[in-house]
Amino acid sequence: HAADAKRTDLMTITRFVLNEQSKHPGSRGDFTILLNHIVLGCKFVCSAVNKAGLAKLIGLAGDTNVQGEEQKKLDVLSNEVFIKALVSSGRTSILVSEEDEEATFVEPSKRGKYCVVFDPLDGSSNIDCGVSIGTIFGIYMVKDGEPTINDVLQPGKNMLAAGYCMYGSSCMFVLSTGSGVNGFTLDPSLGEFILTHPDIKIPRKGKIYSVNEGNAKNWDAPTAKYVENCKFPKDGSPAKSLRYVGSMVADVHRTLLYGGIFMYPADKKSPNGKLRVLYEVFPMSFLMEQAGGQAFTGKQRALDLVPTKIHERSPIFLGSYDDVEEIKALYAAKE
Ligand code: P6P
């Protein structure tokens, strides 16, 4: 009967968030409404990504985004879907998207108390070869008064929630609202995200390191030393395995479930690394800490960083607590 109970107790993401909301008496359900609109956007993108090959959505839209990368049609589509969904939720005041150079300030009649920072389709350069890609988002509360850009230039530790949706062999939505991490899998026959990974905890130490070794010639000494130790452990322990997809959501999701460390270090060419603080580094760091891991920039705890520009980058080392401790020790020794 337990199996039956499990099968029939459909804990959807909406029910889950409503349960969470009930723990905050007096909350008017604004966050639940906001999250439902994010989930709606993810369902749409999931369907578009799965049909991309068939619907000829693949290929370049001709334009280039603020990052100077060729914008693929799915990028453009996903960004439009999320902007429209978030504005129509009536619960947001400022939106920051990887695809838009400037922040979107929602018109006063539709304003709400949240700011959402997001990458609508991270890893999109992998669309054509069928590698998993994803949406990454973080949610801040606006400060009082007229919304300004400072409402989104807050340290990651001020986020109320963060999560990602991975479009891969299955569509998985991973979310934290500040009390642990939970994973939901889309059941296409129901069109609902069902709780499949309750209370995710990352292993304290892992056997995998994840980095683009092609940048090795440009790494600084602590990073080079750490990777060397992964491949040739000094204490006679087995070498770590290298797993690198090149799509952040895929690499972080594996790290969260299996343990280990994911890195995008600084290098001589890019002193701040490649990944964006607001909508890549912060949400993934938030999730890692909530799952019992940690996230480090090479200088400080990632969530303590205070951004000054909405598309600013930072180096990032995140994952299993003990693995990140090792790289922190190497950077501290360098000081
Ligand atoms: P590289 C994808 O373009 C992305 O933004 C992240 O999803 C991914 O982790 C990273 O860049 C990969 O970068 O330089 O290793 O190809």
mmCIF file of C-alpha atoms in Angstrom, residues 2 5 8 17 21 46 48 68 77 81 104 110 129 150 161 170 215 222 234 244 249 253 259 284 306 321:
data_model
loop_
_atom_site.group_PDB
_atom_site.id
_atom_site.type_symbol
_atom_site.label_atom_id
_atom_site.label_comp_id
_atom_site.label_asym_id
_atom_site.label_seq_id
_atom_site.Cartn_x
_atom_site.Cartn_y
_atom_site.Cartn_z
ATOM 1 C CA ALA A 2 2.956 2.271 0.662
ATOM 2 C CA ALA A 5 0.127 5.787 -1.389
ATOM 3 C CA THR A 8 -1.451 8.509 -5.478
ATOM 4 C CA VAL A 17 4.821 25.725 -2.396
ATOM 5 C CA GLN A 21 3.393 29.307 2.229
ATOM 6 C CA CYS A 46 10.500 22.389 -22.113
ATOM 7 C CA ALA A 48 9.753 24.084 -27.312
ATOM 8 C CA GLY A 68 28.077 38.924 -28.412
ATOM 9 C CA LEU A 77 11.583 32.709 -27.641
ATOM 10 C CA VAL A 81 8.066 33.853 -22.703
ATOM 11 C CA THR A 104 13.173 45.568 -17.354
ATOM 12 C CA LYS A 110 1.539 45.668 -12.853
ATOM 13 C CA CYS A 129 23.622 18.628 -30.370
ATOM 14 C CA ASN A 150 19.919 48.764 -6.570
ATOM 15 C CA ALA A 161 14.562 31.698 -3.504
ATOM 16 C CA SER A 170 13.518 14.375 -18.288
ATOM 17 C CA ASN A 215 41.789 26.724 -20.061
ATOM 18 C CA PRO A 222 45.805 27.584 -6.615
ATOM 19 C CA LYS A 234 49.293 13.261 -2.741
ATOM 20 C CA TYR A 244 32.405 18.360 -17.935
ATOM 21 C CA VAL A 249 22.735 23.407 -15.356
ATOM 22 C CA HIS A 253 22.720 19.134 -11.344
ATOM 23 C CA GLY A 259 28.820 15.251 -5.187
ATOM 24 C CA MET A 284 23.597 27.819 -8.010
ATOM 25 C CA VAL A 306 27.899 42.527 -3.792
ATOM 26 C CA TYR A 321 31.637 20.995 1.376
#
